[in-house]
Short mmCIF file of C-alpha atoms and ligand atoms in Angstrom, two decimals:
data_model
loop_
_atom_site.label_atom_id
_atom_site.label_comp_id
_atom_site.label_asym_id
_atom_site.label_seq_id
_atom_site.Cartn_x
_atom_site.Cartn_y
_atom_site.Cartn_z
CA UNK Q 1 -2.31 24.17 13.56
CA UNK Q 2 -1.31 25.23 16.89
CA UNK Q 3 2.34 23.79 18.09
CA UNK Q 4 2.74 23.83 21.87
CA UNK Q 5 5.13 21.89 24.72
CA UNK Q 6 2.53 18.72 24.24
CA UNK Q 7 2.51 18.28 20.36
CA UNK Q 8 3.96 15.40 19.27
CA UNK Q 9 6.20 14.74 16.93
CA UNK Q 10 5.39 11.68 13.56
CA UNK Q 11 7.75 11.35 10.35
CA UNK Q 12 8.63 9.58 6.91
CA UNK Q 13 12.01 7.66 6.35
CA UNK Q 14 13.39 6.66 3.25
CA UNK Q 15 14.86 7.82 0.15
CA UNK Q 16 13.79 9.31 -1.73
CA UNK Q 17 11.19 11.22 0.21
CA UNK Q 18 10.82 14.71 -1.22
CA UNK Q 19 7.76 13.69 -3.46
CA UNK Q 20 6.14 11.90 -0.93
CA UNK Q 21 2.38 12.66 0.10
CA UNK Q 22 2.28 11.83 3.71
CA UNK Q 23 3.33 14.74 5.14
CA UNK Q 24 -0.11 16.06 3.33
CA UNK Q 25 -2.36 13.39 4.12
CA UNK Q 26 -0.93 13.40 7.98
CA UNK Q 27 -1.15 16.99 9.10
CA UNK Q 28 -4.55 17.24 7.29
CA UNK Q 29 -6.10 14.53 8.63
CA UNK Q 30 -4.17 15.26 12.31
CA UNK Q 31 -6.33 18.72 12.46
CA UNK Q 32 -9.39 17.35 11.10
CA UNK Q 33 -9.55 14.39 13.53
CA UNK Q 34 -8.22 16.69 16.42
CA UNK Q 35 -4.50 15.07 17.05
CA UNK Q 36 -1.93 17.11 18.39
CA UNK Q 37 0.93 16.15 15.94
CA UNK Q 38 3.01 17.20 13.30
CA UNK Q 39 4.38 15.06 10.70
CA UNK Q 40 7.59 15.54 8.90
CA UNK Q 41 9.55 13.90 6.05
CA UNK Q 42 13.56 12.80 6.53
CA UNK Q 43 15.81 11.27 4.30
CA UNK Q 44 17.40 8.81 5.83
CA UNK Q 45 20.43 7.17 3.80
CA UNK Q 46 20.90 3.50 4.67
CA UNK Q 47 23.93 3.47 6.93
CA UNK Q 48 22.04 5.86 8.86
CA UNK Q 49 19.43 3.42 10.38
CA UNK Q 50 20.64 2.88 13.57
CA UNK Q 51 21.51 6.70 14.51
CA UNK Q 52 17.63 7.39 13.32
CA UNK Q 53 16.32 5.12 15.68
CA UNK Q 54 18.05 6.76 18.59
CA UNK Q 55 17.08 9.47 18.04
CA UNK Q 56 13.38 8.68 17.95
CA UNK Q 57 14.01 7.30 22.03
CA UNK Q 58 15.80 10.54 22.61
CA UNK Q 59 13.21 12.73 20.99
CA UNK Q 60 10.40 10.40 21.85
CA UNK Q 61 9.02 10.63 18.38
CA UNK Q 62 6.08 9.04 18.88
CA UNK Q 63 5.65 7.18 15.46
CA UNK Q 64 6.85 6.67 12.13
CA UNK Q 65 6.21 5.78 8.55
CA UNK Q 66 8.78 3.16 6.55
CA UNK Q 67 9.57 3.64 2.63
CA UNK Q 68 11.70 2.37 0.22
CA UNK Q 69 14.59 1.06 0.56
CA UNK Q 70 13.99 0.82 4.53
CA UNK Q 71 10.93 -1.34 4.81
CA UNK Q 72 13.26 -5.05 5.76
CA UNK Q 73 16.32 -3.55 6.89
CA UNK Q 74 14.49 -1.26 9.62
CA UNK Q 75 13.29 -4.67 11.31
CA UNK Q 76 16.13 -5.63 12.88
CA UNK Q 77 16.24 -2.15 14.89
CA UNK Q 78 12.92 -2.61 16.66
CA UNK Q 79 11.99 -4.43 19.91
CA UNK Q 80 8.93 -5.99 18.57
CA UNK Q 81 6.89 -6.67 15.28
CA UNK Q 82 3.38 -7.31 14.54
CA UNK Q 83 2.97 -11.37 13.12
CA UNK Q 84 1.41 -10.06 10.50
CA UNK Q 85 4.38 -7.27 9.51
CA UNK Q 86 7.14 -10.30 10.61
CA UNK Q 87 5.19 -12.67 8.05
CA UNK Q 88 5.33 -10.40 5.52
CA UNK Q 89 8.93 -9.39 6.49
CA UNK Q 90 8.65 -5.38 6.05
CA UNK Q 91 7.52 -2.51 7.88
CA UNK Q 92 5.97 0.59 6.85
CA UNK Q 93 4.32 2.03 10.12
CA UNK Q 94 6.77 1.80 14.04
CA UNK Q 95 4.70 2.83 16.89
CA UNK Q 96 7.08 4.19 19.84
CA UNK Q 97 5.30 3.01 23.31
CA UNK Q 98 7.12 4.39 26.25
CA UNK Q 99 10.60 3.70 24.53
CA UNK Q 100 9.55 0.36 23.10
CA UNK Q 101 9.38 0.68 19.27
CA UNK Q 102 6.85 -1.97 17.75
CA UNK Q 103 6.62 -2.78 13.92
CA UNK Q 104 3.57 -3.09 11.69
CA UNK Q 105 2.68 -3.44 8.04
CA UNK Q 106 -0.30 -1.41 6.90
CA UNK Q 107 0.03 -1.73 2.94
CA UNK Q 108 -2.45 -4.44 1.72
CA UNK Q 109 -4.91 -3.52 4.38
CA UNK Q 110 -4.55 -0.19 3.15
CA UNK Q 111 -6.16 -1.38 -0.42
CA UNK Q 112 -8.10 -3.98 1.57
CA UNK Q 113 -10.43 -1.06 3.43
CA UNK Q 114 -10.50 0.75 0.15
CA UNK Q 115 -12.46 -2.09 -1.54
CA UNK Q 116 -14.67 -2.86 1.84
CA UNK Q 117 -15.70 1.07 1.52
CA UNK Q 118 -16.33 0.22 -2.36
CA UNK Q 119 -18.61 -2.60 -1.35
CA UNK Q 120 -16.39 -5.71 -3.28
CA UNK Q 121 -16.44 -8.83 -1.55
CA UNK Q 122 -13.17 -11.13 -1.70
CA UNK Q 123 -14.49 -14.20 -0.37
CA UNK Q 124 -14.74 -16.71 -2.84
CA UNK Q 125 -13.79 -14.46 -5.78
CA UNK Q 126 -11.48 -14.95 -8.20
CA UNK Q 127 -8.61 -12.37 -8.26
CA UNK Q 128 -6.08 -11.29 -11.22
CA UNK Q 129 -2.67 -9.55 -9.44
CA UNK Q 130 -0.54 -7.98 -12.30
CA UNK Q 131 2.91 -7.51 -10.66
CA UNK Q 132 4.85 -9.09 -8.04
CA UNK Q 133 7.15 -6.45 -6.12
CA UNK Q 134 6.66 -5.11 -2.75
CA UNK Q 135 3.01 -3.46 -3.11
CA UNK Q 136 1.96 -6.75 -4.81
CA UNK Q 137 3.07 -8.54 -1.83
CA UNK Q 138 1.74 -6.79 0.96
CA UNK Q 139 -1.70 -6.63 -1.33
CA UNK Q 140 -1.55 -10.43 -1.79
CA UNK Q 141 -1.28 -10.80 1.91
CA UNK Q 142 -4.04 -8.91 3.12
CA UNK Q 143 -5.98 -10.30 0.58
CA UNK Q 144 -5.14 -14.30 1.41
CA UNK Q 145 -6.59 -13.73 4.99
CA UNK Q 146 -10.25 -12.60 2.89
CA UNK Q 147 -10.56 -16.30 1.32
CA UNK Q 148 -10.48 -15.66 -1.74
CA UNK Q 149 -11.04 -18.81 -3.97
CA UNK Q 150 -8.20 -18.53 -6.39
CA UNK Q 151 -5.37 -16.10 -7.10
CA UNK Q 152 -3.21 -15.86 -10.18
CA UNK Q 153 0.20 -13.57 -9.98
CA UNK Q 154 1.43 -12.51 -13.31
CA UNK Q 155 4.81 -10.58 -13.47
CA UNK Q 156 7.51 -9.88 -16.28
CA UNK Q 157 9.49 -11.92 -13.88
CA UNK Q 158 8.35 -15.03 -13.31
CA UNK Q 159 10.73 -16.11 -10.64
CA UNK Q 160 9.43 -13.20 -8.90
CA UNK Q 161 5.98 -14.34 -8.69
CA UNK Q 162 6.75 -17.93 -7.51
CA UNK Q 163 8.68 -16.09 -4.65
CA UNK Q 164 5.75 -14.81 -3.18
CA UNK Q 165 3.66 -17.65 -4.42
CA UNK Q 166 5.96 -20.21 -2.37
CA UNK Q 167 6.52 -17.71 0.95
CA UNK Q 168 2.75 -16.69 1.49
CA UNK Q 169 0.79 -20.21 0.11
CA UNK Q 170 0.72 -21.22 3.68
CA UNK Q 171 -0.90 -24.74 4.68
CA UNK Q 172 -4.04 -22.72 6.13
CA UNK Q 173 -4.50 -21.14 2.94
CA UNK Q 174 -7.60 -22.03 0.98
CA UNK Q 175 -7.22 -20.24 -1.93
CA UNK Q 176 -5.52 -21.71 -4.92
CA UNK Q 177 -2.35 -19.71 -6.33
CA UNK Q 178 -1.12 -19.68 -9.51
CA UNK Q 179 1.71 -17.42 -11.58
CA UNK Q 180 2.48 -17.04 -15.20
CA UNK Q 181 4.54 -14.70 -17.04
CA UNK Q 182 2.94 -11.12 -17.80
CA UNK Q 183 3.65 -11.84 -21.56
CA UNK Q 184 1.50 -15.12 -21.78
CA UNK Q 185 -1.11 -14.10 -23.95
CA UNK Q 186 -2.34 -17.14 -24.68
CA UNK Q 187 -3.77 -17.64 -21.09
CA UNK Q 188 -7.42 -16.79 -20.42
CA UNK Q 189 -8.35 -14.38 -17.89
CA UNK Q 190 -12.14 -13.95 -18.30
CA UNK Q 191 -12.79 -15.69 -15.47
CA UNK Q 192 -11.63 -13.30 -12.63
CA UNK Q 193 -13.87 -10.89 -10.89
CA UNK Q 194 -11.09 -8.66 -9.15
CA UNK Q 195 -8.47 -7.44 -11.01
CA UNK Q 196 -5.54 -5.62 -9.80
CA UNK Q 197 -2.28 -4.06 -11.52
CA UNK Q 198 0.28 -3.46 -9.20
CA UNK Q 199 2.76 -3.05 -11.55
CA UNK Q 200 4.57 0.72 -12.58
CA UNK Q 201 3.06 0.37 -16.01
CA UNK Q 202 0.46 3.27 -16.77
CA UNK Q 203 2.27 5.81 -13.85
CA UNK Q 204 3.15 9.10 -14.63
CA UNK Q 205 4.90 10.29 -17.19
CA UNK Q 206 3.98 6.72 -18.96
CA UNK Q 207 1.00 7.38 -18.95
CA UNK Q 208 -0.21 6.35 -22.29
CA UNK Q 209 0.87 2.32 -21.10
CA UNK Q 210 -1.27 -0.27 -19.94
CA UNK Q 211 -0.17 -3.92 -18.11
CA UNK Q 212 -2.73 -5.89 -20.06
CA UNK Q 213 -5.02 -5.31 -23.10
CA UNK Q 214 -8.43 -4.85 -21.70
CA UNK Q 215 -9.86 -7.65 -23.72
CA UNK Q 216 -8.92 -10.03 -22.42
CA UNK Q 217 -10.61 -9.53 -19.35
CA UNK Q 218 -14.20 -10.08 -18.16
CA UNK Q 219 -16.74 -7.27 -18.15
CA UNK Q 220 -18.16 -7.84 -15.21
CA UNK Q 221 -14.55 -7.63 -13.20
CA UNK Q 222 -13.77 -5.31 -11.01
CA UNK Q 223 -10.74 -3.00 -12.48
CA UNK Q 224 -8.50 -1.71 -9.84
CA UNK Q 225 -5.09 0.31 -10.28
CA UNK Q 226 -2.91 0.92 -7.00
CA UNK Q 227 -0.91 3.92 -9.12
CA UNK Q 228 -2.68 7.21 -7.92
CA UNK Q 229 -0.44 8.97 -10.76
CA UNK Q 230 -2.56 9.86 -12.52
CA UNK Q 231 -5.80 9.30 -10.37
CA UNK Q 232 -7.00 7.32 -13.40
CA UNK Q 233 -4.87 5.18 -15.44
CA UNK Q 234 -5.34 4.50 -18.89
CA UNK Q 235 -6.24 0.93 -17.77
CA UNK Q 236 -8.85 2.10 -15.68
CA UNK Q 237 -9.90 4.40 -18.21
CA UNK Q 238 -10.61 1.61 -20.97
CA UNK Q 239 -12.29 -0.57 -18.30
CA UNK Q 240 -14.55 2.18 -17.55
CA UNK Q 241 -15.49 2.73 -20.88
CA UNK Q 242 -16.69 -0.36 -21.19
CA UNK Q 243 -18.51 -0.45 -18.62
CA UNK Q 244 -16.53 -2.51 -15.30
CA UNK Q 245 -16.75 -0.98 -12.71
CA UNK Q 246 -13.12 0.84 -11.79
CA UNK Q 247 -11.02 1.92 -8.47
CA UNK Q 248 -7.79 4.40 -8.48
CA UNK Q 249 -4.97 3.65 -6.32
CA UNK Q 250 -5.58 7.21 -4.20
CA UNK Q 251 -7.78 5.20 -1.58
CA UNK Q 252 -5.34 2.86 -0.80
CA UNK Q 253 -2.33 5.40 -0.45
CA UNK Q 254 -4.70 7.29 2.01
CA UNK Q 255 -5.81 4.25 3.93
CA UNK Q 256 -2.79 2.78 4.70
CA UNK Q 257 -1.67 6.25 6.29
CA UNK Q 258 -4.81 6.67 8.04
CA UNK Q 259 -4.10 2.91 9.81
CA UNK Q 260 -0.97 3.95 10.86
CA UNK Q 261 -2.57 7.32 12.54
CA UNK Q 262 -4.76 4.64 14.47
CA UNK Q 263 -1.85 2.48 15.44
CA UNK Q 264 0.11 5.43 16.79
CA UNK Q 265 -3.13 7.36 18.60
CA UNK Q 266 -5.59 4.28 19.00
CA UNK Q 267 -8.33 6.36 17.63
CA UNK Q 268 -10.94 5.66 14.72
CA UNK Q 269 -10.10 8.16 12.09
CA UNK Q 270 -12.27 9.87 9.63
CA UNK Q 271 -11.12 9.52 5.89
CA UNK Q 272 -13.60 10.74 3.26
CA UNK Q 273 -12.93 14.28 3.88
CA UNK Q 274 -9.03 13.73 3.47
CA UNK Q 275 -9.63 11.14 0.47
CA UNK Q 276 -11.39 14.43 -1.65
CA UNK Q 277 -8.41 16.82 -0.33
CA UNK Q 278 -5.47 14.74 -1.48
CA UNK Q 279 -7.47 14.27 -4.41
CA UNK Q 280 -7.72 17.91 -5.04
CA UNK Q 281 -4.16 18.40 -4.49
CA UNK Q 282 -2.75 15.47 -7.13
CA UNK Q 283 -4.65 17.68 -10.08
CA UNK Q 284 -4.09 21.05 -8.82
CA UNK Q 285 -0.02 19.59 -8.67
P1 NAP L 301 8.41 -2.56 -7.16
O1 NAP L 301 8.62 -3.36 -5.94
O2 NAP L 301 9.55 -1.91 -7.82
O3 NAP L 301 7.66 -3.52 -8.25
C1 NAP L 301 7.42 -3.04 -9.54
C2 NAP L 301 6.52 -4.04 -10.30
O4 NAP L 301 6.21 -3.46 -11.58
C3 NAP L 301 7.19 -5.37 -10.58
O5 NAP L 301 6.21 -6.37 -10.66
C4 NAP L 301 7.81 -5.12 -11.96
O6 NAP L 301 8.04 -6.31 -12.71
C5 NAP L 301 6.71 -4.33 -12.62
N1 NAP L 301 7.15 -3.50 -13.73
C6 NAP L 301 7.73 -2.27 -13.65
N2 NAP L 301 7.97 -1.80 -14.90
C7 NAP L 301 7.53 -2.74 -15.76
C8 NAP L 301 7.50 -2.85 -17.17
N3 NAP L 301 7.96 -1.86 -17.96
N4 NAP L 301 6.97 -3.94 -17.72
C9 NAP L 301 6.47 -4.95 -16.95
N5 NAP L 301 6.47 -4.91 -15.60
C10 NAP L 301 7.00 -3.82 -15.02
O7 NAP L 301 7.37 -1.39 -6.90
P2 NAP L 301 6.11 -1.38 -5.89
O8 NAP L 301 6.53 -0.69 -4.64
O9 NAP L 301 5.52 -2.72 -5.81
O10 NAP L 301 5.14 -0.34 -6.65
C11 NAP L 301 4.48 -0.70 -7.86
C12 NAP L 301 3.51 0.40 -8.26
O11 NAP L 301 2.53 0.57 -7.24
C13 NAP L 301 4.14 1.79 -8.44
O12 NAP L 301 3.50 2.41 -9.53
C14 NAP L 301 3.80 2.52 -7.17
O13 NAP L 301 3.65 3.92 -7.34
C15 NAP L 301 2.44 1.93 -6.84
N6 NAP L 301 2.16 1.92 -5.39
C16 NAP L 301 0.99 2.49 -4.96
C17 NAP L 301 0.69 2.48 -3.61
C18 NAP L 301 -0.59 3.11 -3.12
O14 NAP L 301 -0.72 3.34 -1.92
N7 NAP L 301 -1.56 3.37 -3.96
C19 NAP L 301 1.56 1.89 -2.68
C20 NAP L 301 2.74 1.30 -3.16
C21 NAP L 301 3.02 1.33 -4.52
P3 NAP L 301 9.43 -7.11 -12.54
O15 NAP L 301 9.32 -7.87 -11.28
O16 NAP L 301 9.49 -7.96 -13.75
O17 NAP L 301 10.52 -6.06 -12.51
#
């Protein structure tokens, strides 16, 4: 990577960042698809939001990536934000333009473009979302805008679950949303095609753990995990076994990095070469 006078500068906040992949994903994917960037990781503690955001006008850092525990609280710092990102209420991608920092969400359509390039329709299907934090959110989201025919949230926490249930079933909304508690296991879920657990259960080191007992859902579903530690879950594992057909979480984590690169450069960029590089790196770690 040549650094000159025009590069520009991109970065992480949150906290903790040290694990995170981006830096990876970004500066790979900036020389492959000929950007002249650099991406960098910085903790940021929370009473430090406001001084971070000056500095991006004084620097001109041209863009950023949100993480936890910054994703709502950066909102109120920015000049603008995307319907879909003020909807959602959290950020994970700010674009700078000429001083004007804009907000947008790219999580759900992160996964969302990982099933499209795995050929699995949404409309009209019946989807299974195990877990109702902030990926399951975002996922759920994307996910409402595909038409889907019916959706049913199971979480530990039920209230949780009716949260989002009640904040995203918007009048326009076709698709029928239910929740139920995660331990339920009386309720039948052979009838969903798409099933997706965005709960921590099953990541590294637990890795022996699975959300639900494969079972009790359908063979013909279509098993997908959003944790990308390991690159297969034991859920995934089972389901494959069996014979559904099964998607890792790596995609998505990719994806939604890979949308923010085209926010901040408004330029199509190439993934499948950086998808089989970060994949490389997770086992060689
Ligand atoms: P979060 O907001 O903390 O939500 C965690 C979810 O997991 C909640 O639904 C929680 O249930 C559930 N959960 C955790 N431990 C549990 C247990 N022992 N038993 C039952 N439920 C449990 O986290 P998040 O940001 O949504 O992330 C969730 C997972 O997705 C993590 O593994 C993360 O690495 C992964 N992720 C992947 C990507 C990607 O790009 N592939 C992106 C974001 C996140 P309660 O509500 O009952 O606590």
């Amino acid at each position: 990577m040549d650094i000159t006078y025009k590069t520009n500068l991109y970065c992480l906040i949150g906290d903790p960042v040290e694990k995170s992949l981006s830096p990876v994903i970004h500066n790979y994917s900036f020389e492959k698809n000929d950007i002249d960037g650099v991406y960098l990781n910085f903790k940021i503690e929370k009473n430090c939001i406001r001084d971070f955001v000056d500095t991006v006008r004084t620097l001109n850092i041209k863009g950023f990536n949100v993480t936890i525990p910054h994703k709502v609280d950066i909102i109120k710092y920015l000049d603008k934000v995307d319907e879909k990102a003020k909807k959602l209420g959290a950020v994970n991608t700010v674009k700078n333009e000429n001083g004007k920092l804009i907000g947008y969400n790219t999580d759900g359509l992160g996964y969302l473009k990982m099933l499209k390039e795995k050929n699995v329709t949404i409309d009209g299907s019946k989807i299974l979302v195990i877990g109702a934090g902030g990926a399951s959110r975002g996922i759920i989201f994307s996910l409402l805008e595909e038409r889907p025919e019916k959706l049913l949230i199971l979480n530990r926490t039920l209230s949780k679950a009716e949260n989002i249930k009640n904040e995203l079933n918007i009048e326009k909304n076709i698709t029928k949303i239910e929740t139920d508690t995660l331990d339920n296991k009386n309720r039948d879920l052979r009838e969903y095609d798409l099933v997706i657990n965005c709960t921590a259960i099953g990541m590294y080191p637990n890795i022996e753990e699975v959300p639900i007992e494969i079972d009790r859902l359908s063979k013909k579903a279509v098993i997908t995990d959003i944790i990308y530690k390991p690159l297969e879950t034991k859920l995934l594992k089972e389901a494959k076994n069996r014979g559904n057909k099964v998607i890792g979480g790596i995609g998505m984590l990719i994806n939604q990095g890979l949308l923010s690169e085209e926010i901040w450069t408004e330029k199509d960029i190439e993934s499948t070469e950086i998808i089989n590089y970060i994949k490389e790196k997770i086992v060689s770690d």
